[in-house]
Amino acid sequence: MINGIVHWIAQNFPNIYNLGWSGDTGWGTSILQIIYMTFWPSIFGGILGIFFGIVLVLTEPGGILENKFWFNVSDKLISILRAIPFIILLAFVSPLTRAIVGTEIGDTAALVPLTLGIFPFYARQVQVALESLDPGKVEAAQSLGASNWDIIFDVYLKETRSEIVRVSTVSIISLIGLTAMAGAVGAGGLGTTAIQYGYRDFANDVTFLATILVVIMIFIVQIVGDFLAKKLNHQHR
């Protein structure tokens, strides 16, 4: 049966078949590359995003650690990085990329700009999520003698965990979109397959399949994210 399906694809969609499954241009390789370029920036960008999101909320006017200097530094850094188009950011941080990973080309090289591209967006999302918390809960924790660390972990992060999962889902989906532009540094992935081997070679079937696979990935992320957010929200209640 599998051989029959492969034969049918070869007959009706030769462009898709000719790319193969493995090798530099294979579909399997492209899928692994986009997963690789999504997973690690999600981890690194997630850590940076949560850190800066917390710093913004704690040091903002009226925050429990109000500090105008650090708030302005963090706020301006996030705003500047968010203002740089990702395709320009790829070139702008290339010296940093080379210093960290030793090269400016390939899927590993793309991890640096992808991390720097997603974390400012995520930091703003986390900031909004944390600011949605009822200030009365923070005041109640302070009145009970809770330390700042207790308020951060047991009040802010615990009480808004469902919303943080929701914004994390949105950020990961945005990151998947950024991986398509990472092809500018030879990163590969389904975005590169769609543009280089589909659009540029006038192979519409390749572009269509690559797009469908990306959409499927996004649907999976969205479904998992919604499930976790609802589950955490019910546990909270």
PDB file of C-alpha atoms in Angstrom:
ATOM      1  CA  MET A   1       0.000   0.000   0.000  1.00  0.00           C
ATOM      2  CA  ILE A   2       2.804   2.399   0.910  1.00  0.00           C
ATOM      3  CA  ASN A   3       4.569   1.640  -2.364  1.00  0.00           C
ATOM      4  CA  GLY A   4       1.333   2.371  -4.173  1.00  0.00           C
ATOM      5  CA  ILE A   5       0.991   5.767  -2.482  1.00  0.00           C
ATOM      6  CA  VAL A   6       4.610   6.620  -3.280  1.00  0.00           C
ATOM      7  CA  HIS A   7       4.063   5.616  -6.909  1.00  0.00           C
ATOM      8  CA  TRP A   8       0.913   7.742  -7.096  1.00  0.00           C
ATOM      9  CA  ILE A   9       2.757  10.775  -5.683  1.00  0.00           C
ATOM     10  CA  ALA A  10       5.618  10.239  -8.148  1.00  0.00           C
ATOM     11  CA  GLN A  11       3.165  10.141 -11.043  1.00  0.00           C
ATOM     12  CA  ASN A  12       0.960  13.067 -10.037  1.00  0.00           C
ATOM     13  CA  PHE A  13       3.301  15.287  -8.006  1.00  0.00           C
ATOM     14  CA  PRO A  14       6.808  14.743  -9.400  1.00  0.00           C
ATOM     15  CA  ASN A  15       8.170  17.961  -7.870  1.00  0.00           C
ATOM     16  CA  ILE A  16       7.203  16.805  -4.397  1.00  0.00           C
ATOM     17  CA  TYR A  17       8.561  13.316  -5.031  1.00  0.00           C
ATOM     18  CA  ASN A  18      11.876  14.533  -6.477  1.00  0.00           C
ATOM     19  CA  LEU A  19      12.740  16.376  -3.268  1.00  0.00           C
ATOM     20  CA  GLY A  20      12.727  13.036  -1.477  1.00  0.00           C
ATOM     21  CA  TRP A  21      12.484  12.485   2.276  1.00  0.00           C
ATOM     22  CA  SER A  22      16.113  12.754   3.429  1.00  0.00           C
ATOM     23  CA  GLY A  23      19.108  14.663   2.155  1.00  0.00           C
ATOM     24  CA  ASP A  24      19.619  18.427   2.140  1.00  0.00           C
ATOM     25  CA  THR A  25      16.345  19.123   0.327  1.00  0.00           C
ATOM     26  CA  GLY A  26      14.262  16.270   1.744  1.00  0.00           C
ATOM     27  CA  TRP A  27      10.885  16.773   3.377  1.00  0.00           C
ATOM     28  CA  GLY A  28      11.954  14.956   6.511  1.00  0.00           C
ATOM     29  CA  THR A  29      15.023  17.159   6.786  1.00  0.00           C
ATOM     30  CA  SER A  30      12.930  20.314   6.382  1.00  0.00           C
ATOM     31  CA  ILE A  31      10.461  19.193   9.053  1.00  0.00           C
ATOM     32  CA  LEU A  32      13.259  18.410  11.518  1.00  0.00           C
ATOM     33  CA  GLN A  33      14.896  21.757  10.783  1.00  0.00           C
ATOM     34  CA  ILE A  34      11.757  23.775  11.490  1.00  0.00           C
ATOM     35  CA  ILE A  35      11.165  21.816  14.715  1.00  0.00           C
ATOM     36  CA  TYR A  36      14.798  22.445  15.718  1.00  0.00           C
ATOM     37  CA  MET A  37      14.522  26.154  14.922  1.00  0.00           C
ATOM     38  CA  THR A  38      11.278  26.406  16.867  1.00  0.00           C
ATOM     39  CA  PHE A  39      12.184  24.369  19.948  1.00  0.00           C
ATOM     40  CA  TRP A  40      15.450  25.990  21.058  1.00  0.00           C
ATOM     41  CA  PRO A  41      14.456  29.635  20.470  1.00  0.00           C
ATOM     42  CA  SER A  42      11.240  28.845  22.363  1.00  0.00           C
ATOM     43  CA  ILE A  43      13.354  27.740  25.335  1.00  0.00           C
ATOM     44  CA  PHE A  44      15.940  30.524  25.217  1.00  0.00           C
ATOM     45  CA  GLY A  45      13.480  33.201  24.161  1.00  0.00           C
ATOM     46  CA  GLY A  46      11.003  31.961  26.745  1.00  0.00           C
ATOM     47  CA  ILE A  47      13.511  32.322  29.567  1.00  0.00           C
ATOM     48  CA  LEU A  48      14.494  35.825  28.442  1.00  0.00           C
ATOM     49  CA  GLY A  49      10.872  36.801  27.837  1.00  0.00           C
ATOM     50  CA  ILE A  50       9.670  35.703  31.260  1.00  0.00           C
ATOM     51  CA  PHE A  51      12.659  37.376  32.920  1.00  0.00           C
ATOM     52  CA  PHE A  52      12.133  40.734  31.231  1.00  0.00           C
ATOM     53  CA  GLY A  53       8.362  40.484  31.574  1.00  0.00           C
ATOM     54  CA  ILE A  54       8.735  40.049  35.318  1.00  0.00           C
ATOM     55  CA  VAL A  55      11.309  42.855  35.535  1.00  0.00           C
ATOM     56  CA  LEU A  56       8.952  45.225  33.718  1.00  0.00           C
ATOM     57  CA  VAL A  57       6.057  44.454  36.057  1.00  0.00           C
ATOM     58  CA  LEU A  58       8.100  44.581  39.263  1.00  0.00           C
ATOM     59  CA  THR A  59       9.956  47.806  38.469  1.00  0.00           C
ATOM     60  CA  GLU A  60       7.143  49.747  36.791  1.00  0.00           C
ATOM     61  CA  PRO A  61       5.542  52.679  38.655  1.00  0.00           C
ATOM     62  CA  GLY A  62       3.584  51.164  41.520  1.00  0.00           C
ATOM     63  CA  GLY A  63       5.399  47.814  41.265  1.00  0.00           C
ATOM     64  CA  ILE A  64       6.660  46.003  44.335  1.00  0.00           C
ATOM     65  CA  LEU A  65      10.255  46.817  43.329  1.00  0.00           C
ATOM     66  CA  GLU A  66       9.593  50.140  41.640  1.00  0.00           C
ATOM     67  CA  ASN A  67      12.767  51.336  39.941  1.00  0.00           C
ATOM     68  CA  LYS A  68      12.542  53.960  37.220  1.00  0.00           C
ATOM     69  CA  PHE A  69      16.038  53.325  35.842  1.00  0.00           C
ATOM     70  CA  TRP A  70      15.731  49.557  35.344  1.00  0.00           C
ATOM     71  CA  PHE A  71      12.173  49.875  34.095  1.00  0.00           C
ATOM     72  CA  ASN A  72      13.217  52.383  31.438  1.00  0.00           C
ATOM     73  CA  VAL A  73      16.250  50.326  30.400  1.00  0.00           C
ATOM     74  CA  SER A  74      14.197  47.133  30.055  1.00  0.00           C
ATOM     75  CA  ASP A  75      11.277  48.894  28.402  1.00  0.00           C
ATOM     76  CA  LYS A  76      13.453  50.656  25.813  1.00  0.00           C
ATOM     77  CA  LEU A  77      15.467  47.504  25.062  1.00  0.00           C
ATOM     78  CA  ILE A  78      12.297  45.528  24.401  1.00  0.00           C
ATOM     79  CA  SER A  79      10.806  48.333  22.294  1.00  0.00           C
ATOM     80  CA  ILE A  80      13.959  48.725  20.170  1.00  0.00           C
ATOM     81  CA  LEU A  81      14.301  44.997  19.462  1.00  0.00           C
ATOM     82  CA  ARG A  82      10.617  44.727  18.606  1.00  0.00           C
ATOM     83  CA  ALA A  83      10.937  47.632  16.180  1.00  0.00           C
ATOM     84  CA  ILE A  84      13.640  45.941  14.069  1.00  0.00           C
ATOM     85  CA  PRO A  85      12.177  43.882  11.193  1.00  0.00           C
ATOM     86  CA  PHE A  86      13.333  40.293  11.546  1.00  0.00           C
ATOM     87  CA  ILE A  87      14.947  40.100   8.121  1.00  0.00           C
ATOM     88  CA  ILE A  88      17.128  43.102   9.097  1.00  0.00           C
ATOM     89  CA  LEU A  89      17.785  41.626  12.539  1.00  0.00           C
ATOM     90  CA  LEU A  90      19.282  38.570  10.821  1.00  0.00           C
ATOM     91  CA  ALA A  91      21.991  40.756   9.292  1.00  0.00           C
ATOM     92  CA  PHE A  92      22.352  43.086  12.260  1.00  0.00           C
ATOM     93  CA  VAL A  93      23.219  40.354  14.760  1.00  0.00           C
ATOM     94  CA  SER A  94      25.374  38.301  12.388  1.00  0.00           C
ATOM     95  CA  PRO A  95      28.620  39.264  14.209  1.00  0.00           C
ATOM     96  CA  LEU A  96      27.054  38.130  17.498  1.00  0.00           C
ATOM     97  CA  THR A  97      25.845  34.958  15.827  1.00  0.00           C
ATOM     98  CA  ARG A  98      29.337  34.179  14.561  1.00  0.00           C
ATOM     99  CA  ALA A  99      30.819  34.866  18.007  1.00  0.00           C
ATOM    100  CA  ILE A 100      28.363  32.488  19.698  1.00  0.00           C
ATOM    101  CA  VAL A 101      28.034  29.570  17.270  1.00  0.00           C
ATOM    102  CA  GLY A 102      31.055  30.130  15.022  1.00  0.00           C
ATOM    103  CA  THR A 103      29.095  30.616  11.794  1.00  0.00           C
ATOM    104  CA  GLU A 104      26.446  32.852  10.242  1.00  0.00           C
ATOM    105  CA  ILE A 105      24.900  30.190   8.014  1.00  0.00           C
ATOM    106  CA  GLY A 106      22.711  27.195   8.810  1.00  0.00           C
ATOM    107  CA  ASP A 107      19.917  26.210  11.145  1.00  0.00           C
ATOM    108  CA  THR A 108      22.108  26.521  14.259  1.00  0.00           C
ATOM    109  CA  ALA A 109      23.147  30.038  13.249  1.00  0.00           C
ATOM    110  CA  ALA A 110      19.480  30.945  12.932  1.00  0.00           C
ATOM    111  CA  LEU A 111      18.887  30.166  16.617  1.00  0.00           C
ATOM    112  CA  VAL A 112      20.492  33.441  17.740  1.00  0.00           C
ATOM    113  CA  PRO A 113      18.402  35.867  15.645  1.00  0.00           C
ATOM    114  CA  LEU A 114      15.281  33.760  16.192  1.00  0.00           C
ATOM    115  CA  THR A 115      15.767  33.990  19.958  1.00  0.00           C
ATOM    116  CA  LEU A 116      16.393  37.733  19.795  1.00  0.00           C
ATOM    117  CA  GLY A 117      13.456  38.120  17.445  1.00  0.00           C
ATOM    118  CA  ILE A 118      10.877  36.341  19.586  1.00  0.00           C
ATOM    119  CA  PHE A 119      11.836  37.216  23.152  1.00  0.00           C
ATOM    120  CA  PRO A 120      10.869  40.937  23.022  1.00  0.00           C
ATOM    121  CA  PHE A 121       7.441  39.998  21.672  1.00  0.00           C
ATOM    122  CA  TYR A 122       7.043  37.340  24.352  1.00  0.00           C
ATOM    123  CA  ALA A 123       8.268  39.693  27.090  1.00  0.00           C
ATOM    124  CA  ARG A 124       5.477  42.147  26.234  1.00  0.00           C
ATOM    125  CA  GLN A 125       2.959  39.318  26.235  1.00  0.00           C
ATOM    126  CA  VAL A 126       4.151  38.149  29.656  1.00  0.00           C
ATOM    127  CA  GLN A 127       4.035  41.718  30.944  1.00  0.00           C
ATOM    128  CA  VAL A 128       0.401  42.074  29.882  1.00  0.00           C
ATOM    129  CA  ALA A 129      -0.451  38.671  31.393  1.00  0.00           C
ATOM    130  CA  LEU A 130       1.119  39.551  34.753  1.00  0.00           C
ATOM    131  CA  GLU A 131      -0.492  42.993  34.804  1.00  0.00           C
ATOM    132  CA  SER A 132      -3.891  41.358  34.378  1.00  0.00           C
ATOM    133  CA  LEU A 133      -3.561  39.977  37.916  1.00  0.00           C
ATOM    134  CA  ASP A 134      -5.813  41.613  40.488  1.00  0.00           C
ATOM    135  CA  PRO A 135      -3.551  44.006  42.480  1.00  0.00           C
ATOM    136  CA  GLY A 136      -5.502  43.028  45.591  1.00  0.00           C
ATOM    137  CA  LYS A 137      -3.894  39.581  45.532  1.00  0.00           C
ATOM    138  CA  VAL A 138      -0.424  41.113  45.615  1.00  0.00           C
ATOM    139  CA  GLU A 139      -1.430  43.443  48.443  1.00  0.00           C
ATOM    140  CA  ALA A 140      -2.924  40.515  50.374  1.00  0.00           C
ATOM    141  CA  ALA A 141       0.303  38.533  50.016  1.00  0.00           C
ATOM    142  CA  GLN A 142       2.336  41.520  51.202  1.00  0.00           C
ATOM    143  CA  SER A 143       0.091  41.978  54.212  1.00  0.00           C
ATOM    144  CA  LEU A 144       0.726  38.349  55.160  1.00  0.00           C
ATOM    145  CA  GLY A 145       4.479  38.934  55.108  1.00  0.00           C
ATOM    146  CA  ALA A 146       5.260  37.226  51.802  1.00  0.00           C
ATOM    147  CA  SER A 147       8.726  37.910  50.431  1.00  0.00           C
ATOM    148  CA  ASN A 148       9.288  39.313  46.960  1.00  0.00           C
ATOM    149  CA  TRP A 149      10.286  35.851  45.739  1.00  0.00           C
ATOM    150  CA  ASP A 150       7.058  34.431  47.166  1.00  0.00           C
ATOM    151  CA  ILE A 151       5.043  37.097  45.380  1.00  0.00           C
ATOM    152  CA  ILE A 152       6.816  36.446  42.081  1.00  0.00           C
ATOM    153  CA  PHE A 153       6.429  32.664  42.098  1.00  0.00           C
ATOM    154  CA  ASP A 154       3.346  32.025  44.255  1.00  0.00           C
ATOM    155  CA  VAL A 155       1.279  35.022  43.225  1.00  0.00           C
ATOM    156  CA  TYR A 156       2.278  36.446  39.850  1.00  0.00           C
ATOM    157  CA  LEU A 157       3.403  33.302  38.027  1.00  0.00           C
ATOM    158  CA  LYS A 158       1.044  30.878  39.751  1.00  0.00           C
ATOM    159  CA  GLU A 159      -2.075  33.006  39.462  1.00  0.00           C
ATOM    160  CA  THR A 160      -1.478  33.908  35.805  1.00  0.00           C
ATOM    161  CA  ARG A 161      -0.117  30.554  34.602  1.00  0.00           C
ATOM    162  CA  SER A 162      -3.116  29.899  32.366  1.00  0.00           C
ATOM    163  CA  GLU A 163      -2.727  33.266  30.651  1.00  0.00           C
ATOM    164  CA  ILE A 164       1.039  32.747  30.347  1.00  0.00           C
ATOM    165  CA  VAL A 165       0.400  29.461  28.538  1.00  0.00           C
ATOM    166  CA  ARG A 166      -1.955  31.288  26.164  1.00  0.00           C
ATOM    167  CA  VAL A 167       0.583  33.993  25.306  1.00  0.00           C
ATOM    168  CA  SER A 168       3.293  31.333  25.028  1.00  0.00           C
ATOM    169  CA  THR A 169       1.174  29.587  22.407  1.00  0.00           C
ATOM    170  CA  VAL A 170       0.789  32.808  20.430  1.00  0.00           C
ATOM    171  CA  SER A 171       4.540  33.446  20.642  1.00  0.00           C
ATOM    172  CA  ILE A 172       5.473  29.952  19.450  1.00  0.00           C
ATOM    173  CA  ILE A 173       3.130  30.320  16.488  1.00  0.00           C
ATOM    174  CA  SER A 174       4.780  33.652  15.648  1.00  0.00           C
ATOM    175  CA  LEU A 175       8.174  31.963  15.957  1.00  0.00           C
ATOM    176  CA  ILE A 176       7.178  29.313  13.426  1.00  0.00           C
ATOM    177  CA  GLY A 177       6.464  32.178  11.037  1.00  0.00           C
ATOM    178  CA  LEU A 178       9.894  33.694  11.673  1.00  0.00           C
ATOM    179  CA  THR A 179      11.618  30.427  10.745  1.00  0.00           C
ATOM    180  CA  ALA A 180      10.462  30.961   7.158  1.00  0.00           C
ATOM    181  CA  MET A 181      12.533  34.157   6.963  1.00  0.00           C
ATOM    182  CA  ALA A 182      15.481  32.384   8.576  1.00  0.00           C
ATOM    183  CA  GLY A 183      16.024  30.800   5.171  1.00  0.00           C
ATOM    184  CA  ALA A 184      17.871  34.018   4.320  1.00  0.00           C
ATOM    185  CA  VAL A 185      20.830  32.630   6.285  1.00  0.00           C
ATOM    186  CA  GLY A 186      20.545  29.189   4.758  1.00  0.00           C
ATOM    187  CA  ALA A 187      18.678  27.795   7.748  1.00  0.00           C
ATOM    188  CA  GLY A 188      16.456  25.476   5.761  1.00  0.00           C
ATOM    189  CA  GLY A 189      13.075  24.365   7.040  1.00  0.00           C
ATOM    190  CA  LEU A 190       9.677  24.281   5.379  1.00  0.00           C
ATOM    191  CA  GLY A 191       9.767  28.008   4.682  1.00  0.00           C
ATOM    192  CA  THR A 192      12.896  27.581   2.587  1.00  0.00           C
ATOM    193  CA  THR A 193      11.351  24.595   0.833  1.00  0.00           C
ATOM    194  CA  ALA A 194       8.241  26.607  -0.042  1.00  0.00           C
ATOM    195  CA  ILE A 195      10.183  29.599  -1.377  1.00  0.00           C
ATOM    196  CA  GLN A 196      13.336  28.111  -2.881  1.00  0.00           C
ATOM    197  CA  TYR A 197      12.079  24.810  -4.257  1.00  0.00           C
ATOM    198  CA  GLY A 198       8.457  25.805  -4.724  1.00  0.00           C
ATOM    199  CA  TYR A 199       7.927  29.457  -5.605  1.00  0.00           C
ATOM    200  CA  ARG A 200      11.260  30.120  -7.349  1.00  0.00           C
ATOM    201  CA  ASP A 201      11.103  26.879  -9.340  1.00  0.00           C
ATOM    202  CA  PHE A 202       7.422  27.423 -10.207  1.00  0.00           C
ATOM    203  CA  ALA A 203       6.578  24.173  -8.411  1.00  0.00           C
ATOM    204  CA  ASN A 204       3.215  25.106  -6.932  1.00  0.00           C
ATOM    205  CA  ASP A 205       2.640  21.642  -5.520  1.00  0.00           C
ATOM    206  CA  VAL A 206       5.803  21.958  -3.397  1.00  0.00           C
ATOM    207  CA  THR A 207       4.730  25.365  -2.107  1.00  0.00           C
ATOM    208  CA  PHE A 208       1.254  24.042  -1.344  1.00  0.00           C
ATOM    209  CA  LEU A 209       2.474  20.976   0.578  1.00  0.00           C
ATOM    210  CA  ALA A 210       5.055  22.984   2.552  1.00  0.00           C
ATOM    211  CA  THR A 211       2.339  25.469   3.493  1.00  0.00           C
ATOM    212  CA  ILE A 212      -0.029  22.702   4.566  1.00  0.00           C
ATOM    213  CA  LEU A 213       2.668  21.139   6.763  1.00  0.00           C
ATOM    214  CA  VAL A 214       3.365  24.496   8.443  1.00  0.00           C
ATOM    215  CA  VAL A 215      -0.359  25.013   9.037  1.00  0.00           C
ATOM    216  CA  ILE A 216      -0.594  21.532  10.575  1.00  0.00           C
ATOM    217  CA  MET A 217       2.280  22.387  12.940  1.00  0.00           C
ATOM    218  CA  ILE A 218       0.533  25.606  13.947  1.00  0.00           C
ATOM    219  CA  PHE A 219      -2.731  23.752  14.559  1.00  0.00           C
ATOM    220  CA  ILE A 220      -0.930  21.230  16.775  1.00  0.00           C
ATOM    221  CA  VAL A 221       0.693  24.012  18.821  1.00  0.00           C
ATOM    222  CA  GLN A 222      -2.641  25.825  19.127  1.00  0.00           C
ATOM    223  CA  ILE A 223      -4.551  22.720  20.201  1.00  0.00           C
ATOM    224  CA  VAL A 224      -1.936  21.722  22.794  1.00  0.00           C
ATOM    225  CA  GLY A 225      -1.695  25.285  24.087  1.00  0.00           C
ATOM    226  CA  ASP A 226      -5.465  25.687  24.425  1.00  0.00           C
ATOM    227  CA  PHE A 227      -5.731  22.337  26.203  1.00  0.00           C
ATOM    228  CA  LEU A 228      -3.025  23.209  28.724  1.00  0.00           C
ATOM    229  CA  ALA A 229      -4.424  26.702  29.310  1.00  0.00           C
ATOM    230  CA  LYS A 230      -7.930  25.371  29.981  1.00  0.00           C
ATOM    231  CA  LYS A 231      -6.603  22.620  32.227  1.00  0.00           C
ATOM    232  CA  LEU A 232      -4.528  25.063  34.289  1.00  0.00           C
ATOM    233  CA  ASN A 233      -7.454  27.472  34.451  1.00  0.00           C
ATOM    234  CA  HIS A 234      -9.754  24.764  35.816  1.00  0.00           C
ATOM    235  CA  GLN A 235      -7.144  23.700  38.369  1.00  0.00           C
ATOM    236  CA  HIS A 236      -6.824  27.311  39.469  1.00  0.00           C
ATOM    237  CA  ARG A 237     -10.553  27.544  40.035  1.00  0.00           C
TER     238      ARG A 237
END
